[in-house]
Coordinates of C-alpha atoms in Angstrom, one line a residue:
M1243 CA -10.3 -51.4 39.5
L1244 CA -11.8 -49.9 42.6
P1245 CA -15.0 -51.3 43.9
C1246 CA -17.2 -48.5 42.7
L1247 CA -19.8 -47.3 45.1
V1248 CA -21.7 -45.5 42.3
N1249 CA -24.0 -47.3 39.9
Y1250 CA -23.8 -45.8 36.4
K1251 CA -27.5 -45.5 36.2
E1252 CA -27.4 -43.1 39.2
I1253 CA -25.2 -40.7 37.1
Q1254 CA -26.4 -41.4 33.6
D1255 CA -28.7 -38.4 33.4
S1256 CA -25.7 -36.1 34.3
V1257 CA -23.6 -37.3 31.4
S1258 CA -23.9 -36.3 27.8
V1259 CA -22.2 -38.8 25.5
L1260 CA -20.9 -37.1 22.4
V1261 CA -19.1 -40.1 21.0
G1262 CA -20.1 -43.6 22.1
S1263 CA -23.2 -44.5 24.2
H1264 CA -24.3 -45.1 27.8
S1265 CA -24.5 -48.9 27.2
L1266 CA -21.0 -48.9 25.8
I1267 CA -19.6 -47.1 28.8
Q1268 CA -21.0 -49.9 31.1
G1269 CA -19.3 -52.5 29.0
L1270 CA -15.8 -51.0 29.0
F1271 CA -14.7 -53.2 31.8
H1272 CA -14.5 -56.1 29.4
I1273 CA -12.5 -54.5 26.6
K1274 CA -8.9 -55.5 26.2
A1275 CA -6.0 -53.2 25.7
L1276 CA -4.2 -53.2 22.3
Q1277 CA -0.6 -53.2 21.3
P1278 CA 0.7 -49.7 20.5
F1279 CA 0.4 -48.5 16.9
D1280 CA -2.2 -51.1 16.1
K1281 CA -2.7 -51.2 12.3
N1282 CA -6.4 -50.4 12.5
V1283 CA -5.7 -47.4 14.8
V1284 CA -3.1 -46.0 12.5
N1285 CA -5.4 -46.4 9.5
F1286 CA -8.3 -44.9 11.4
F1287 CA -6.4 -41.8 12.2
N1288 CA -5.2 -41.5 8.6
D1289 CA -8.8 -41.7 7.4
L1290 CA -9.9 -39.2 10.0
S1291 CA -7.2 -36.8 8.8
K1292 CA -8.5 -37.1 5.2
V1293 CA -12.1 -36.4 6.3
L1294 CA -11.1 -33.4 8.4
L1295 CA -8.9 -31.9 5.7
S1296 CA -11.6 -32.3 3.1
Q1297 CA -14.2 -30.3 5.0
K1298 CA -14.8 -26.6 4.4
R1299 CA -15.5 -25.9 8.0
T1300 CA -12.0 -27.2 9.0
K1301 CA -10.4 -24.4 7.0
M1302 CA -11.9 -21.9 9.4
F1303 CA -9.8 -23.4 12.3
S1304 CA -6.1 -23.7 12.0
D1305 CA -5.9 -25.8 15.2
I1306 CA -8.1 -28.5 13.5
T1307 CA -5.9 -28.4 10.4
T1308 CA -2.8 -28.8 12.5
F1309 CA -4.3 -31.8 14.4
A1310 CA -5.4 -33.4 11.1
F1311 CA -1.8 -33.2 9.8
W1312 CA -0.5 -34.5 13.0
I1313 CA -2.5 -37.7 12.8
R1314 CA -1.6 -38.6 9.2
K1315 CA 0.0 -42.0 8.7
A1316 CA 3.3 -40.4 7.7
S1317 CA 3.4 -38.4 10.9
I1318 CA 2.4 -41.4 13.1
K1319 CA 5.0 -43.6 11.4
K1320 CA 7.8 -41.3 12.6
Y1321 CA 6.7 -41.9 16.2
Q1322 CA 6.3 -45.6 15.5
E1323 CA 9.8 -45.9 14.2
K1324 CA 11.1 -44.0 17.3
Y1325 CA 9.3 -46.0 19.9
Q1326 CA 8.8 -49.5 18.7
E1327 CA 11.7 -51.7 19.7
P1328 CA 13.0 -54.4 17.4
D1329 CA 12.1 -58.1 18.0
G1330 CA 14.3 -60.0 20.3
T1331 CA 14.6 -57.4 23.0
G1332 CA 12.3 -59.5 25.3
K1333 CA 9.9 -56.6 25.8
R1334 CA 6.2 -56.5 24.7
Y1335 CA 4.3 -53.2 25.0
F1336 CA 0.6 -52.9 25.6
G1337 CA -1.8 -50.1 26.5
R1338 CA -2.4 -49.7 30.2
G1339 CA -6.1 -50.2 29.8
R1340 CA -8.8 -47.7 30.5
V1341 CA -7.6 -44.1 30.4
F1342 CA -9.7 -41.3 31.8
H1343 CA -8.8 -38.0 30.2
I1344 CA -9.9 -34.7 31.6
A1345 CA -9.4 -32.0 28.9
P1346 CA -8.8 -28.3 29.6
S1347 CA -11.4 -25.6 28.9
N1348 CA -8.9 -23.2 27.3
V1349 CA -7.6 -25.2 24.3
P1350 CA -10.4 -26.7 22.3
V1351 CA -8.5 -29.3 20.3
N1352 CA -6.4 -30.5 23.3
Y1353 CA -8.9 -33.3 24.0
A1354 CA -8.3 -34.8 20.5
Y1355 CA -4.5 -34.9 21.0
S1356 CA -4.9 -36.6 24.4
L1357 CA -7.4 -39.1 22.8
A1358 CA -5.0 -39.8 19.9
V1359 CA -2.0 -40.5 22.1
G1360 CA -4.1 -42.8 24.3
L1361 CA -5.4 -44.8 21.4
L1362 CA -2.1 -45.0 19.6
A1363 CA -0.7 -46.4 22.8
G1364 CA -3.3 -49.1 22.8
N1365 CA -5.8 -47.8 25.4
I1366 CA -9.5 -47.7 25.9
N1367 CA -10.2 -43.9 26.2
I1368 CA -12.9 -42.0 28.1
V1369 CA -12.5 -38.3 27.4
R1370 CA -14.3 -35.6 29.3
V1371 CA -14.4 -32.4 27.3
S1372 CA -15.1 -28.9 28.5
S1373 CA -18.6 -27.7 29.1
K1374 CA -17.8 -24.9 26.6
D1375 CA -19.4 -25.8 23.3
F1376 CA -16.4 -25.2 21.0
E1377 CA -17.2 -25.6 17.3
Q1378 CA -13.9 -27.4 16.9
V1379 CA -15.1 -30.1 19.2
Q1380 CA -18.3 -30.5 17.2
I1381 CA -16.4 -30.8 14.0
I1382 CA -13.8 -33.3 15.2
N1383 CA -16.5 -35.5 17.0
Q1384 CA -18.7 -35.6 13.9
A1385 CA -15.7 -36.7 11.8
I1386 CA -14.7 -39.4 14.4
K1387 CA -18.2 -40.8 14.3
Q1388 CA -18.2 -40.8 10.5
V1389 CA -14.9 -42.7 10.3
L1390 CA -15.7 -45.1 13.1
A1391 CA -18.5 -46.5 10.9
D1392 CA -15.7 -48.1 8.9
Y1393 CA -13.8 -49.3 12.0
P1394 CA -16.5 -50.9 14.2
M1395 CA -13.7 -52.8 16.1
L1396 CA -12.5 -49.4 17.5
V1397 CA -15.9 -48.2 18.7
P1398 CA -15.3 -49.3 22.3
Y1399 CA -11.9 -47.5 22.4
I1400 CA -13.3 -44.0 22.0
T1401 CA -15.8 -42.4 24.3
V1402 CA -16.2 -38.6 24.5
L1403 CA -18.5 -37.1 27.0
R1404 CA -19.4 -33.9 28.8
Y1405 CA -20.7 -33.3 32.3
G1406 CA -20.6 -30.5 34.9
H1407 CA -18.8 -30.4 38.2
C1408 CA -20.1 -33.6 39.7
K1409 CA -18.1 -35.6 42.2
K1410 CA -20.2 -38.8 41.7
V1411 CA -19.4 -38.8 38.0
N1412 CA -15.7 -38.2 38.8
D1413 CA -15.8 -41.0 41.3
Y1414 CA -17.3 -43.4 38.7
F1415 CA -14.8 -42.8 35.9
S1416 CA -11.8 -42.5 38.3
A1417 CA -12.7 -45.8 39.9
M1418 CA -12.5 -47.6 36.5
A1419 CA -9.3 -45.9 35.4
D1420 CA -6.0 -47.7 34.9
L1421 CA -4.6 -44.2 34.2
R1422 CA -6.0 -40.7 34.8
V1423 CA -4.8 -37.8 32.7
I1424 CA -5.7 -34.3 34.0
W1425 CA -5.1 -31.4 31.7
G1426 CA -7.2 -28.8 33.5
G1427 CA -4.7 -27.0 35.8
D1428 CA -4.3 -26.7 39.6
K1429 CA -8.0 -26.3 40.4
T1430 CA -9.1 -29.3 38.3
I1431 CA -6.3 -31.5 39.7
Q1432 CA -7.4 -30.7 43.3
E1433 CA -11.1 -31.4 42.4
L1434 CA -10.3 -34.7 40.7
R1435 CA -8.0 -35.9 43.4
Q1436 CA -11.0 -36.0 45.8
S1437 CA -12.0 -39.0 43.6
P1438 CA -9.7 -41.9 44.3
I1439 CA -8.2 -44.1 41.6
P1440 CA -7.2 -47.8 42.0
V1441 CA -3.9 -48.4 43.8
R1442 CA -2.2 -49.7 40.7
A1443 CA -3.5 -46.9 38.5
G1444 CA -1.3 -44.1 37.3
E1445 CA -1.9 -40.4 37.0
I1446 CA -0.5 -37.7 34.8
T1447 CA -1.3 -34.1 35.8
F1448 CA -0.7 -30.9 33.9
A1449 CA -0.7 -28.1 36.4
D1450 CA -1.0 -24.4 35.7
R1451 CA 2.1 -23.2 33.7
Y1452 CA 3.2 -20.2 31.8
S1453 CA 5.7 -19.5 29.0
L1454 CA 8.2 -17.0 27.8
A1455 CA 9.7 -15.8 24.6
V1456 CA 13.4 -14.8 24.2
I1457 CA 14.3 -12.6 21.2
N1458 CA 17.8 -11.7 20.3
A1459 CA 17.5 -8.2 18.7
E1460 CA 20.2 -8.6 16.0
D1461 CA 19.0 -12.0 14.9
Y1462 CA 15.4 -10.7 14.7
L1463 CA 16.5 -7.6 12.6
N1464 CA 18.4 -9.9 10.2
I1465 CA 15.2 -11.9 9.4
E1466 CA 14.1 -11.1 5.9
D1467 CA 10.4 -12.1 6.2
K1468 CA 9.3 -10.3 9.4
E1469 CA 5.7 -10.6 8.5
K1470 CA 6.0 -14.4 8.7
T1471 CA 7.7 -14.1 12.1
A1472 CA 4.9 -11.8 13.3
R1473 CA 2.3 -14.4 12.0
D1474 CA 4.2 -17.2 13.9
F1475 CA 4.1 -15.2 17.1
Y1476 CA 0.5 -14.4 16.6
N1477 CA -0.3 -18.1 16.2
D1478 CA 1.6 -18.8 19.4
T1479 CA -0.4 -16.3 21.4
Y1480 CA -3.6 -14.8 20.0
L1481 CA -5.1 -18.0 18.6
T1482 CA -5.8 -19.1 22.1
D1483 CA -6.1 -15.6 23.6
Q1484 CA -2.8 -16.4 25.4
N1485 CA -4.8 -18.9 27.6
A1486 CA -2.7 -21.9 26.5
C1487 CA 0.2 -22.7 28.9
T1488 CA 2.5 -22.7 25.8
S1489 CA 1.6 -19.0 25.0
P1490 CA 4.4 -16.6 25.8
R1491 CA 3.4 -13.9 28.3
I1492 CA 6.8 -12.3 28.8
V1493 CA 9.1 -11.3 26.0
V1494 CA 12.7 -11.1 27.0
W1495 CA 15.0 -9.1 24.8
T1496 CA 18.8 -9.7 24.5
G1497 CA 21.7 -8.3 22.5
S1498 CA 22.1 -4.8 21.2
R1499 CA 19.8 -2.7 19.0
I1500 CA 17.0 -3.7 21.3
E1501 CA 14.9 -0.6 21.0
E1502 CA 15.0 -0.7 17.2
A1503 CA 14.1 -4.4 17.2
K1504 CA 11.2 -3.9 19.7
E1505 CA 9.7 -1.2 17.6
V1506 CA 9.8 -3.3 14.4
F1507 CA 8.7 -6.5 16.1
W1508 CA 5.6 -5.0 17.8
E1509 CA 4.6 -3.0 14.7
N1510 CA 4.7 -6.1 12.6
L1511 CA 2.7 -8.0 15.1
F1512 CA 0.1 -5.3 15.4
G1513 CA -0.3 -5.3 11.6
V1514 CA -1.4 -9.0 11.9
V1515 CA -3.6 -8.2 14.9
Q1516 CA -5.4 -5.4 13.1
K1517 CA -6.3 -7.8 10.3
E1518 CA -7.2 -10.9 12.4
Y1519 CA -8.1 -10.1 16.0
T1520 CA -11.3 -8.8 17.7
I1521 CA -11.3 -7.8 21.3
Q1522 CA -14.2 -7.6 23.7
P1523 CA -14.6 -4.7 26.2
V1524 CA -14.2 -7.0 29.2
Q1525 CA -10.8 -8.2 27.8
A1526 CA -9.6 -4.6 27.6
V1527 CA -10.8 -3.9 31.2
D1528 CA -9.0 -7.1 32.4
K1529 CA -5.7 -5.8 30.8
L1530 CA -6.0 -2.5 32.6
T1531 CA -6.7 -4.2 35.9
N1532 CA -3.6 -6.4 35.6
L1533 CA -1.5 -3.4 34.7
Y1534 CA -2.6 -1.5 37.8
L1535 CA -2.0 -4.5 40.0
A1536 CA 1.4 -5.2 38.6
A1537 CA 2.4 -1.5 38.8
C1538 CA 1.7 -1.6 42.5
K1539 CA 4.5 -4.1 43.0
Y1540 CA 6.8 -3.7 40.0
S1541 CA 8.3 -0.7 38.2
C1542 CA 6.3 -0.8 35.0
K1543 CA 5.9 1.4 32.0
I1544 CA 3.6 1.0 29.0
S1545 CA 5.5 0.7 25.7
S1546 CA 4.1 3.3 23.3
E1547 CA 5.8 2.4 20.0
G1548 CA 3.4 2.1 17.1
G1549 CA 0.4 3.8 18.8
F1550 CA -1.3 0.4 19.5
D1551 CA -4.8 0.1 20.8
N1552 CA -6.1 -2.3 23.4
R1553 CA -5.5 -5.3 21.2
L1554 CA -1.8 -5.1 22.0
V1555 CA -0.5 -3.9 25.3
C1556 CA 3.2 -4.1 26.1
V1557 CA 4.3 -3.5 29.7
Q1558 CA 8.0 -3.1 30.3
V1559 CA 9.2 -4.2 33.7
E1560 CA 12.4 -3.9 35.5
N1561 CA 13.8 -6.8 37.6
P1562 CA 10.7 -9.0 37.4
D1563 CA 10.4 -12.3 39.1
R1564 CA 8.1 -15.3 38.7
N1565 CA 5.5 -13.8 40.9
I1566 CA 4.6 -11.3 38.2
M1567 CA 2.6 -14.2 36.7
E1568 CA 0.1 -13.5 39.5
Y1569 CA -0.8 -10.5 37.2
K1570 CA -0.6 -12.3 33.9
G1571 CA -3.0 -11.0 31.3
N1572 CA -4.3 -12.5 28.0
S1573 CA -5.7 -11.3 24.7
G1574 CA -2.5 -9.5 23.7
Y1575 CA -1.0 -8.5 27.1
F1576 CA 2.8 -8.9 27.2
Y1577 CA 5.4 -8.0 29.8
E1578 CA 8.8 -7.1 28.4
Y1579 CA 12.1 -7.4 30.1
I1580 CA 15.6 -6.4 28.8
C1581 CA 18.4 -8.6 30.0
S1582 CA 22.1 -8.4 29.6
D1583 CA 22.8 -12.0 30.6
I1584 CA 20.4 -14.9 29.7
C1585 CA 20.9 -16.4 33.2
E1586 CA 19.0 -13.4 34.6
I1587 CA 15.7 -15.1 33.5
R1588 CA 16.2 -17.8 36.2
N1589 CA 14.2 -15.4 38.4
L1590 CA 11.3 -15.7 35.9
I1591 CA 11.4 -19.4 35.4
G1592 CA 10.9 -21.1 38.8
N1593 CA 9.2 -24.5 38.5
R1594 CA 6.1 -23.3 36.6
C1595 CA 7.7 -22.1 33.3
Q1596 CA 6.8 -24.6 30.6
T1597 CA 8.0 -23.4 27.3
I1598 CA 10.6 -20.8 26.0
G1599 CA 9.9 -19.7 22.5
Y1600 CA 12.9 -18.1 20.9
I1601 CA 14.2 -16.0 17.9
G1602 CA 17.9 -16.4 17.5
D1603 CA 20.5 -19.0 18.0
R1604 CA 19.4 -21.8 20.4
T1605 CA 23.0 -22.0 21.8
M1606 CA 22.3 -18.8 23.7
F1607 CA 20.5 -21.0 26.3
T1608 CA 23.6 -23.1 27.0
S1609 CA 24.7 -21.3 30.1
L1610 CA 21.2 -21.1 31.4
L1611 CA 20.7 -24.9 31.0
E1612 CA 24.0 -25.6 32.6
S1613 CA 23.1 -23.5 35.6
G1614 CA 20.4 -26.0 36.5
L1615 CA 16.7 -25.3 36.3
Q1616 CA 13.6 -26.4 38.1
G1617 CA 11.3 -25.4 35.3
V1618 CA 11.3 -25.3 31.5
D1619 CA 10.3 -28.5 29.6
R1620 CA 10.6 -27.1 26.1
I1621 CA 12.8 -24.6 24.2
V1622 CA 11.4 -24.2 20.7
P1623 CA 11.5 -21.6 17.9
V1624 CA 8.7 -19.0 17.9
G1625 CA 5.9 -20.4 15.8
K1626 CA 6.4 -23.9 17.3
T1627 CA 5.2 -23.4 20.9
M1628 CA 1.8 -24.9 20.1
D1629 CA 3.1 -27.9 18.3
F1630 CA 2.1 -31.0 20.1
D1631 CA 4.5 -33.9 20.8
L1632 CA 4.5 -37.1 22.7
I1633 CA 7.0 -35.5 25.1
W1634 CA 5.0 -32.9 26.9
D1635 CA 5.5 -31.0 30.2
G1636 CA 8.4 -33.3 30.9
Y1637 CA 6.3 -36.5 30.4
D1638 CA 7.0 -39.1 27.7
L1639 CA 3.3 -39.8 27.1
Y1640 CA 4.0 -43.0 25.2
Y1641 CA 5.8 -44.7 28.0
H1642 CA 3.4 -43.4 30.7
M1643 CA 0.4 -44.7 28.7
T1644 CA 1.9 -48.2 28.0
R1645 CA 3.0 -51.1 30.2
I1646 CA 5.8 -53.5 29.5
I1647 CA 5.7 -57.3 29.7
K1648 CA 9.3 -58.7 30.0
V1649 CA 9.7 -62.0 28.3
L1650 CA 13.0 -63.9 29.0

């Protein structure tokens, strides 16, 4: 722990505690780390899942439902079986201690996943949520407080708070951290790194990333339930207004019968968009702005199949490179690229591409992977790009959030 030059009372008025209390925060220095997958922690999350799934408000938010299923005991047990080593290995795992999580502002439920991983790994968690007042955050926090009433021993391990851009507050929580986890992208990382962490503390950073989708035309046309595929792609993209780093922003087409597949794919997607999605005027203006900027540098044309409105804009580009992400849009703004060889997309990947969602046979990526890549941490089917896992952005979060005591 760093000798903190900031007294908590100096910053207390700047901090809104959503779960926990000001007095609890000042006592966190004396709380011990747990062993991973502590029985009380596993039971707590299972009960939290039940509470969330029983509430009517939860049904309004698919991201809360997904989180609630992820923290069920059956789901956690799969990770426990994967990570817990048998007795006799001479290794004992413990949480690292106090983990300071800085959640992003573009994915409401992300903070809950980060908290869950930290607690399952045995840590004391201080989670800063976005200043945006997402209803999902309210629902989950209310459920956490309800379930914590039955688990008083876990109260010191969960603190959720909100505060503005304040270096003094960052200094305080960074100085007490054994691990700092920054989800907010490049700007947030640079801001937080002005606040030092102890010399033995660790740091996990999630920088700005982008994602692609690769669709093999024949494989797509052979899908029987194209409405489900459209819904899967909608969930990957529109549910977060394409603001999540996992949301595809470029759709790469391979194979033959591409024009036929494109027409069917976008028409089916637009059918879902018409039922589910509402766009604001400023979002439409932003799309037009990005199109004009991209057109100045790249050869672009707007796809016109289906007669879509501003809720779905498809911009076909020839010979794009990773710099096209300088003009990335959201809210249903997609670049399209037709490639004859999957290795052509190396120019799109660089070291910032996080996820490739695909429709087709995953073996189509073999030559691309064997060519050596700086970027890409995940290759998953369309509909799965938002699925959270303990391996994220190339980090194995379990191992980064635990420490090992070797006993010989």
